[in-house]
Amino acid sequence: MSIRKKILLYFSLIIPAITAVAFIAVYLLFSEQREESFQMRQKDKISTTLEFLSDVKETDEDIIHAMDQININKLYNEKLLLFNRNKRLIYSNIVDIPVPVSKNILVHLTPKNKWIETKDGLYDVVGTYIERRGKVYYGISKAYDDFGYSKLRFLRYVLLLTFIGITIIIVLVCFYISRKITTPLEEITSRISNYDFDAKPEPIPFTGTHDEIAVLTIVFNELMLKMNDAFAFQKHAIHHISHELKTPIAILVSNFERIEKEADPEELKRLIQNQKEDTRSLSEIINSLLEIAKIETSHESFTERFRIDELIFDISDSLKNVYPDFVFSVDYEEPVDENQLEVTGNSRLIKAAMSNLMENCIHYSSDKHAMIRIKSQEQLEINFENKGKILTRQEVNYLFKHFFRGKNSTGKKGFGLGLVFVNKIITMHGGSIVYEPVSKSFNRFRITLS
């Protein structure tokens, strides 16, 4: 069931039900008040008649007729019975209405039980015990409250018509409110269902309020912008990565073909070396992508602890086998806090990031030497420094963008993805990386880890 129908159904049932209960309570209270009021009038009538009888010594037909006229005028269709101490009838008015409960009432009327009230259909019947001038009397009155019942009927019609009117108004108001509330939700749902990621993103318009609908619209618009960026990157990445992967694979195949035909030992050695470099670069990119995807998918926190300087020494030893002429110098800036040399993270990813930076030092250094400075005071800071061509200010802005390569990379192997992965890995570990041209011929990458 839709929200609109739920709002319409719930309010259309609950509010009329509450109104009906309130109206019924009002009607019952009024009915009770009518009955009590009429019974008091009956009691007063019995007392008045007794007083009249006690004042008149002789009760001829004219007097009785006059009393009956008074009864008819005061109470509608009333039967009045008066009894003496011995419960013998001493007076009965001229209205011919049976009182089948009179004997039972007389039996129960006593000095201790001076008042009895009951119903005979729509007639109110009351019995009372009265002491007047040292004498005891019993009175029974049965009468129909025509005026009271007419007011009850009128009240019943008024309440019924009011209830019907209120119900109709509530249904209309609920329909309007439910439509007012759910229309923005339906618009958002429709836009979500028909959202086209290939088209230009258009934010859903909303009023300048701060209700839940506006907040939902704002969040959805932000989500769609991020989704469009993600899809754009995905298409861009797939296009370029597939293109870039084809190139090294084609080179690998071409190198194998040349190796098969090459007879010169020196040229054969060079081709094999190129083959190793291309294969290793491709392998590192694929491994980094798989490891990053695994961590992002599992959402697991890092628990592994390792020393960053030991990791750098291991990478240096590995690169020494491939580039024996290149020298890495590692320098600790005093004072050294050995506890801060330990970091928590994924050692494979951190090793891939450090390897990429150290290989960049090798490829872009002009003197086959690089300095790695480790500082561990407030935060762990690693600086990779080497001499070589520096990047322009405009190139620095795009340094960590996908597939970007500066002018100093002309003629050098690479896919333009290495620093992107480095930046992502360092960011995943809560750190940062920046490039700083120290001088006209001196480059520095500074990594900060917490």
Coordinates of C-alpha atoms in Angstrom, one line a residue:
M1 CA 0.0 0.0 0.0
S2 CA 1.3 3.4 -0.9
I3 CA 2.0 6.1 1.6
R4 CA -0.8 8.3 0.2
K5 CA -3.3 5.5 0.7
K6 CA -2.0 4.8 4.2
I7 CA -2.3 8.4 5.3
L8 CA -5.8 8.6 3.8
L9 CA -6.9 5.3 5.3
Y10 CA -5.4 5.8 8.8
F11 CA -6.6 9.4 9.3
S12 CA -10.0 8.7 7.7
L13 CA -10.6 5.8 10.2
I14 CA -8.9 7.1 13.4
I15 CA -10.2 10.7 13.5
P16 CA -13.9 9.8 12.7
A17 CA -13.7 6.9 15.2
I18 CA -12.5 9.3 17.9
T19 CA -15.2 11.8 16.9
A20 CA -17.8 9.1 17.0
V21 CA -16.7 8.0 20.5
A22 CA -16.8 11.6 21.7
F23 CA -20.3 12.2 20.2
I24 CA -21.6 8.9 21.7
A25 CA -20.3 9.9 25.1
V26 CA -21.9 13.3 24.8
Y27 CA -25.2 11.7 23.8
L28 CA -25.1 9.2 26.7
L29 CA -24.2 11.9 29.2
F30 CA -27.1 14.1 28.0
S31 CA -29.5 11.1 28.1
E32 CA -28.4 10.4 31.7
Q33 CA -28.9 14.0 32.7
R34 CA -32.3 14.0 31.1
E35 CA -33.4 10.9 33.0
E36 CA -32.1 12.3 36.4
S37 CA -33.7 15.7 35.7
F38 CA -37.1 14.2 34.8
Q39 CA -37.1 11.9 37.8
M40 CA -36.5 14.9 40.1
R41 CA -39.5 16.5 38.5
Q42 CA -41.5 13.4 39.2
K43 CA -40.4 13.4 42.8
D44 CA -41.4 17.1 43.1
K45 CA -44.8 16.3 41.6
I46 CA -45.4 13.6 44.2
S47 CA -44.5 15.9 47.0
T48 CA -46.7 18.7 45.6
T49 CA -49.6 16.4 45.3
L50 CA -49.2 15.1 48.8
E51 CA -49.0 18.6 50.1
F52 CA -52.1 19.5 48.3
L53 CA -54.0 16.5 49.6
S54 CA -53.0 17.1 53.1
D55 CA -54.3 20.7 52.9
V56 CA -57.6 19.7 51.5
K57 CA -59.9 17.9 53.9
E58 CA -62.5 16.8 51.4
T59 CA -61.6 15.5 48.0
D60 CA -64.6 15.9 45.7
E61 CA -64.7 15.2 42.0
D62 CA -64.0 18.8 41.1
I63 CA -60.8 19.0 43.1
I64 CA -59.6 15.7 41.7
H65 CA -60.4 16.9 38.2
A66 CA -58.4 20.1 38.9
M67 CA -55.4 18.1 40.1
D68 CA -55.5 15.9 37.0
Q69 CA -55.4 19.0 34.8
I70 CA -52.4 20.2 36.7
N71 CA -50.7 16.8 36.2
I72 CA -51.4 16.8 32.5
N73 CA -50.0 20.3 32.1
K74 CA -46.9 19.6 34.0
L75 CA -46.0 16.1 33.0
Y76 CA -46.9 14.4 29.7
N77 CA -48.9 11.1 30.0
E78 CA -48.3 10.6 33.7
K79 CA -49.7 8.0 36.1
L80 CA -49.5 9.1 39.7
L81 CA -50.3 6.8 42.6
L82 CA -50.3 7.8 46.3
F83 CA -50.5 5.4 49.3
N84 CA -50.8 5.7 53.0
R85 CA -48.8 4.2 55.8
N86 CA -50.5 0.8 55.2
K87 CA -49.7 1.0 51.5
R88 CA -53.3 1.4 50.6
L89 CA -54.1 3.6 47.6
I90 CA -55.4 7.0 48.6
Y91 CA -55.1 8.8 45.3
S92 CA -54.8 8.0 41.6
N93 CA -55.0 10.5 38.7
I94 CA -57.4 10.1 35.8
V95 CA -54.8 9.0 33.2
D96 CA -55.3 5.3 32.5
I97 CA -51.8 4.0 32.3
P98 CA -50.9 0.6 34.0
V99 CA -48.1 0.5 36.4
P100 CA -47.2 -3.2 36.5
V101 CA -44.2 -2.6 38.8
S102 CA -46.1 -0.7 41.5
K103 CA -46.5 -3.7 43.8
N104 CA -42.8 -4.5 43.6
I105 CA -41.8 -0.9 44.2
L106 CA -44.1 -0.7 47.3
V107 CA -42.5 -3.8 48.7
H108 CA -39.1 -2.3 48.5
L109 CA -39.9 1.2 49.7
T110 CA -38.9 1.4 53.4
P111 CA -37.6 4.1 55.7
K112 CA -34.1 2.9 54.9
N113 CA -34.8 2.7 51.2
K114 CA -36.7 5.9 50.4
W115 CA -36.0 6.1 46.6
I116 CA -36.5 3.6 43.8
E117 CA -36.1 4.3 40.1
T118 CA -36.7 2.0 37.1
K119 CA -37.8 2.0 33.5
D120 CA -40.9 0.6 31.8
G121 CA -40.1 0.9 28.1
L122 CA -39.6 4.6 27.4
Y123 CA -41.5 5.5 30.6
D124 CA -39.6 6.6 33.7
V125 CA -40.9 5.0 36.9
V126 CA -40.0 6.3 40.4
G127 CA -41.1 5.4 43.9
T128 CA -40.5 7.5 47.0
Y129 CA -41.0 7.2 50.7
I130 CA -42.3 10.5 52.2
E131 CA -42.9 11.6 55.8
R132 CA -45.1 14.7 56.2
R133 CA -46.6 16.1 59.4
G134 CA -45.9 12.9 61.3
K135 CA -47.5 10.7 58.6
V136 CA -46.0 8.3 56.2
Y137 CA -46.8 8.2 52.5
Y138 CA -45.7 6.3 49.5
G139 CA -45.7 7.8 46.0
I140 CA -45.3 6.1 42.6
S141 CA -45.0 8.1 39.4
K142 CA -44.8 6.8 35.8
A143 CA -44.5 9.3 33.1
Y144 CA -43.2 9.9 29.5
D145 CA -40.7 12.7 29.1
D146 CA -41.8 13.9 25.7
F147 CA -39.9 17.2 25.9
G148 CA -36.7 15.4 27.0
Y149 CA -36.9 12.7 24.4
S150 CA -37.6 15.4 21.7
K151 CA -34.4 17.1 22.7
L152 CA -32.5 13.8 22.6
R153 CA -33.8 13.1 19.1
F154 CA -32.8 16.6 18.1
L155 CA -29.3 16.1 19.6
R156 CA -29.0 12.7 17.9
Y157 CA -29.7 14.2 14.5
V158 CA -27.3 17.1 15.1
L159 CA -24.5 14.8 16.2
L160 CA -25.1 12.5 13.3
L161 CA -25.1 15.3 10.7
T162 CA -22.1 16.8 12.4
F163 CA -20.3 13.5 12.3
I164 CA -21.1 13.0 8.6
G165 CA -19.9 16.5 7.9
I166 CA -16.7 16.1 9.9
T167 CA -16.0 12.8 8.2
I168 CA -16.4 14.2 4.8
I169 CA -14.1 17.2 5.7
I170 CA -11.5 14.9 7.2
V171 CA -11.5 12.6 4.1
L172 CA -11.0 15.7 1.9
V173 CA -8.3 17.2 4.1
C174 CA -6.5 13.9 4.4
F175 CA -6.6 13.4 0.6
Y176 CA -5.2 16.9 0.2
I177 CA -2.5 16.5 2.9
S178 CA -1.5 13.0 1.6
R179 CA -1.2 14.3 -1.9
K180 CA 0.8 17.3 -0.7
I181 CA 3.2 15.1 1.2
T182 CA 3.6 12.2 -1.3
T183 CA 3.8 14.2 -4.5
P184 CA 7.4 15.2 -4.0
L185 CA 8.2 11.6 -3.1
E186 CA 6.5 10.3 -6.2
E187 CA 8.5 12.8 -8.3
I188 CA 11.7 11.7 -6.7
T189 CA 10.8 8.0 -7.2
S190 CA 9.9 8.7 -10.8
R191 CA 13.2 10.5 -11.4
I192 CA 15.1 7.7 -9.7
S193 CA 13.3 5.0 -11.8
N194 CA 13.9 6.9 -15.1
Y195 CA 17.4 8.2 -14.2
D196 CA 19.7 8.1 -17.2
F197 CA 23.4 7.9 -16.3
D198 CA 24.4 8.5 -19.9
A199 CA 22.6 11.8 -20.1
K200 CA 23.8 15.1 -18.6
P201 CA 23.0 15.1 -14.8
E202 CA 20.1 17.4 -13.9
P203 CA 19.4 17.9 -10.2
I204 CA 15.9 17.5 -9.0
P205 CA 14.4 20.9 -8.2
F206 CA 13.0 21.5 -4.7
T207 CA 11.7 24.4 -2.6
G208 CA 13.9 26.3 -0.2
T209 CA 12.5 24.6 2.9
H210 CA 14.3 22.4 5.3
D211 CA 11.8 19.6 5.7
E212 CA 12.6 15.9 5.2
I213 CA 11.6 16.0 1.5
A214 CA 14.1 18.9 0.8
V215 CA 16.8 17.1 2.7
L216 CA 16.1 13.9 0.8
T217 CA 16.2 15.7 -2.5
I218 CA 19.5 17.4 -1.6
V219 CA 21.1 14.1 -0.6
F220 CA 19.8 12.4 -3.7
N221 CA 21.2 15.2 -5.9
E222 CA 24.6 14.9 -4.2
L223 CA 24.5 11.1 -4.6
M224 CA 23.7 11.4 -8.3
L225 CA 26.5 13.8 -8.8
K226 CA 28.9 11.3 -7.2
M227 CA 27.4 8.4 -9.1
N228 CA 27.8 10.3 -12.4
D229 CA 31.4 11.1 -11.5
A230 CA 31.9 7.4 -10.6
F231 CA 30.3 6.2 -13.9
A232 CA 32.3 8.8 -15.9
F233 CA 35.5 7.6 -14.2
Q234 CA 34.5 4.0 -14.8
K235 CA 34.0 4.5 -18.5
H236 CA 37.0 6.7 -18.7
A237 CA 39.1 4.2 -16.8
I238 CA 37.9 1.2 -18.7
H239 CA 38.6 2.9 -22.0
H240 CA 42.1 4.0 -21.0
I241 CA 43.1 1.0 -19.0
S242 CA 42.1 -1.3 -21.7
H243 CA 44.0 0.8 -24.2
E244 CA 47.0 0.9 -21.9
L245 CA 46.9 -2.8 -21.1
K246 CA 46.8 -3.6 -24.8
T247 CA 50.0 -1.6 -25.4
P248 CA 52.3 -3.5 -22.9
I249 CA 50.8 -6.8 -23.9
A250 CA 51.5 -6.0 -27.5
I251 CA 55.0 -4.9 -26.5
L252 CA 55.5 -8.2 -24.6
V253 CA 54.4 -10.2 -27.6
S254 CA 56.6 -8.1 -29.9
N255 CA 59.6 -8.5 -27.6
F256 CA 59.1 -12.3 -27.6
E257 CA 59.1 -12.3 -31.4
R258 CA 62.2 -10.1 -31.5
I259 CA 63.9 -12.3 -28.9
E260 CA 63.2 -15.4 -31.0
K261 CA 64.8 -13.8 -34.1
E262 CA 67.6 -11.9 -32.3
A263 CA 71.1 -13.4 -32.5
D264 CA 73.2 -10.6 -30.9
P265 CA 73.7 -11.4 -27.2
E266 CA 73.8 -7.7 -26.1
E267 CA 70.6 -6.8 -28.0
L268 CA 69.0 -10.0 -26.7
K269 CA 69.9 -9.0 -23.1
R270 CA 68.4 -5.5 -23.6
L271 CA 65.2 -6.9 -25.0
I272 CA 64.9 -9.3 -22.1
Q273 CA 65.5 -6.5 -19.6
N274 CA 62.7 -4.4 -21.3
Q275 CA 60.5 -7.4 -21.2
K276 CA 61.0 -7.8 -17.4
E277 CA 60.3 -4.1 -16.7
D278 CA 57.1 -4.0 -18.7
T279 CA 55.8 -7.3 -17.2
R280 CA 56.6 -6.2 -13.7
S281 CA 54.9 -2.8 -14.2
L282 CA 51.8 -4.4 -15.5
S283 CA 51.8 -6.9 -12.7
E284 CA 52.1 -4.2 -10.0
I285 CA 49.2 -2.2 -11.5
I286 CA 46.9 -5.3 -11.6
N287 CA 47.9 -6.3 -8.1
S288 CA 47.3 -2.8 -6.7
L289 CA 43.9 -2.6 -8.4
L290 CA 42.8 -6.0 -7.0
E291 CA 44.0 -5.2 -3.5
I292 CA 42.3 -1.8 -3.4
A293 CA 39.1 -3.3 -4.7
K294 CA 39.2 -6.0 -2.1
I295 CA 39.7 -3.6 0.8
E296 CA 36.9 -1.2 -0.5
T297 CA 34.5 -4.1 -0.9
S298 CA 35.1 -5.7 2.5
H299 CA 35.2 -2.4 4.4
E300 CA 37.5 -4.0 6.9
S301 CA 39.7 -1.9 9.2
F302 CA 43.5 -2.2 9.1
T303 CA 45.0 -4.3 11.9
E304 CA 48.5 -5.1 10.5
R305 CA 51.5 -3.3 12.2
F306 CA 54.9 -2.9 10.4
R307 CA 57.8 -0.5 10.4
I308 CA 58.0 1.8 7.5
D309 CA 61.8 2.0 7.4
E310 CA 62.2 -1.7 7.2
L311 CA 59.7 -1.8 4.3
I312 CA 61.8 0.9 2.5
F313 CA 65.0 -1.1 3.0
D314 CA 63.3 -4.2 1.6
I315 CA 62.2 -2.3 -1.5
S316 CA 65.7 -0.8 -1.9
D317 CA 67.3 -4.2 -1.8
S318 CA 64.8 -5.5 -4.4
L319 CA 65.4 -2.6 -6.7
K320 CA 69.2 -3.0 -6.3
N321 CA 69.0 -6.3 -8.1
V322 CA 67.3 -4.6 -11.1
Y323 CA 69.1 -1.3 -11.0
P324 CA 72.5 -2.0 -9.5
D325 CA 73.9 1.4 -10.4
F326 CA 71.3 3.4 -8.5
V327 CA 71.8 4.4 -4.9
F328 CA 69.2 5.1 -2.2
S329 CA 70.3 7.0 0.9
V330 CA 68.1 6.7 3.9
D331 CA 68.5 9.5 6.5
Y332 CA 66.7 9.7 9.9
E333 CA 66.2 13.2 11.2
E334 CA 66.9 13.5 14.9
P335 CA 65.3 12.8 17.3
V336 CA 63.8 9.5 16.1
D337 CA 60.7 8.1 17.8
E338 CA 60.8 4.4 16.9
N339 CA 57.2 3.9 18.0
Q340 CA 56.1 6.3 15.2
L341 CA 58.1 4.3 12.7
E342 CA 55.4 1.7 13.0
V343 CA 52.2 2.2 11.1
T344 CA 48.9 0.3 10.9
G345 CA 47.7 -0.6 7.5
N346 CA 48.1 -3.0 4.5
S347 CA 51.7 -3.7 4.0
R348 CA 51.3 -4.8 0.4
L349 CA 49.6 -1.6 -0.6
I350 CA 52.1 0.6 1.3
K351 CA 54.9 -1.4 -0.3
A352 CA 53.4 -0.8 -3.7
A353 CA 53.1 2.9 -3.1
M354 CA 56.7 3.2 -1.8
S355 CA 58.0 1.1 -4.7
N356 CA 56.3 3.4 -7.2
L357 CA 57.8 6.5 -5.7
M358 CA 61.3 4.9 -5.5
E359 CA 61.0 3.7 -9.1
N360 CA 60.1 7.3 -10.1
C361 CA 63.3 8.4 -8.3
I362 CA 65.2 6.0 -10.5
H363 CA 63.5 6.9 -13.8
Y364 CA 63.5 10.6 -13.3
S365 CA 66.8 11.1 -11.5
S366 CA 69.7 12.8 -13.3
D367 CA 72.5 11.5 -11.1
K368 CA 71.5 7.9 -10.2
H369 CA 71.0 8.9 -6.6
A370 CA 67.9 9.6 -4.4
M371 CA 67.6 10.6 -0.8
I372 CA 64.9 9.3 1.5
R373 CA 64.5 11.3 4.7
I374 CA 62.4 10.0 7.6
K375 CA 61.1 12.3 10.2
S376 CA 59.1 10.9 13.2
Q377 CA 58.2 13.7 15.7
E378 CA 54.6 14.9 15.6
Q379 CA 53.8 12.7 12.6
L380 CA 55.6 10.2 10.5
E381 CA 57.0 12.0 7.5
I382 CA 58.8 10.4 4.5
N383 CA 60.5 12.6 1.9
F384 CA 61.7 11.2 -1.4
E385 CA 64.2 13.6 -3.0
N386 CA 66.1 13.4 -6.3
K387 CA 67.7 15.7 -8.8
G388 CA 66.0 16.0 -12.2
K389 CA 63.6 18.1 -14.3
I390 CA 60.9 19.6 -12.1
L391 CA 57.2 19.9 -13.0
T392 CA 55.5 23.2 -13.9
R393 CA 52.9 24.7 -11.6
Q394 CA 50.2 23.7 -14.1
E395 CA 51.4 20.1 -14.3
V396 CA 51.4 19.9 -10.4
N397 CA 47.6 20.5 -10.5
Y398 CA 47.1 17.4 -12.6
L399 CA 49.8 15.2 -11.1
F400 CA 47.5 12.9 -9.2
K401 CA 44.9 12.7 -12.0
H402 CA 44.3 9.6 -14.0
F403 CA 46.5 9.0 -17.0
F404 CA 48.3 12.3 -16.6
R405 CA 52.1 12.4 -17.6
G406 CA 54.3 15.4 -17.4
K407 CA 56.7 16.7 -20.0
N408 CA 59.6 15.2 -18.2
S409 CA 58.1 11.7 -18.8
T410 CA 58.7 11.9 -22.6
G411 CA 60.4 8.8 -23.8
K412 CA 60.0 7.0 -20.5
K413 CA 57.9 3.9 -19.9
G414 CA 54.7 4.2 -17.8
F415 CA 50.9 4.2 -17.9
G416 CA 50.1 7.4 -16.1
L417 CA 48.4 5.5 -13.2
G418 CA 51.2 5.1 -10.7
L419 CA 50.8 8.3 -8.7
V420 CA 47.0 7.9 -8.8
F421 CA 47.4 4.6 -7.0
V422 CA 49.9 6.1 -4.6
N423 CA 47.6 8.9 -3.7
K424 CA 44.7 6.6 -3.2
I425 CA 46.7 4.1 -1.1
I426 CA 48.1 6.9 1.2
T427 CA 44.6 8.5 1.5
M428 CA 43.1 5.1 2.4
H429 CA 45.6 4.9 5.3
G430 CA 44.7 8.4 6.6
G431 CA 47.7 10.1 5.2
S432 CA 48.6 12.6 2.5
I433 CA 51.1 13.1 -0.3
V434 CA 52.3 16.3 -1.9
Y435 CA 54.8 17.2 -4.6
E436 CA 57.3 20.1 -3.9
P437 CA 59.8 21.4 -6.4
V438 CA 62.6 22.3 -4.0
S439 CA 64.7 24.1 -6.6
K440 CA 65.0 24.3 -10.4
S441 CA 66.5 20.9 -10.5
F442 CA 65.4 19.2 -7.3
N443 CA 62.2 17.2 -6.8
R444 CA 60.5 16.1 -3.5
F445 CA 57.5 13.9 -2.7
R446 CA 56.4 14.3 0.9
I447 CA 54.3 11.6 2.5
T448 CA 52.6 12.1 5.9
L449 CA 51.1 9.2 7.9
S450 CA 49.4 9.3 11.2

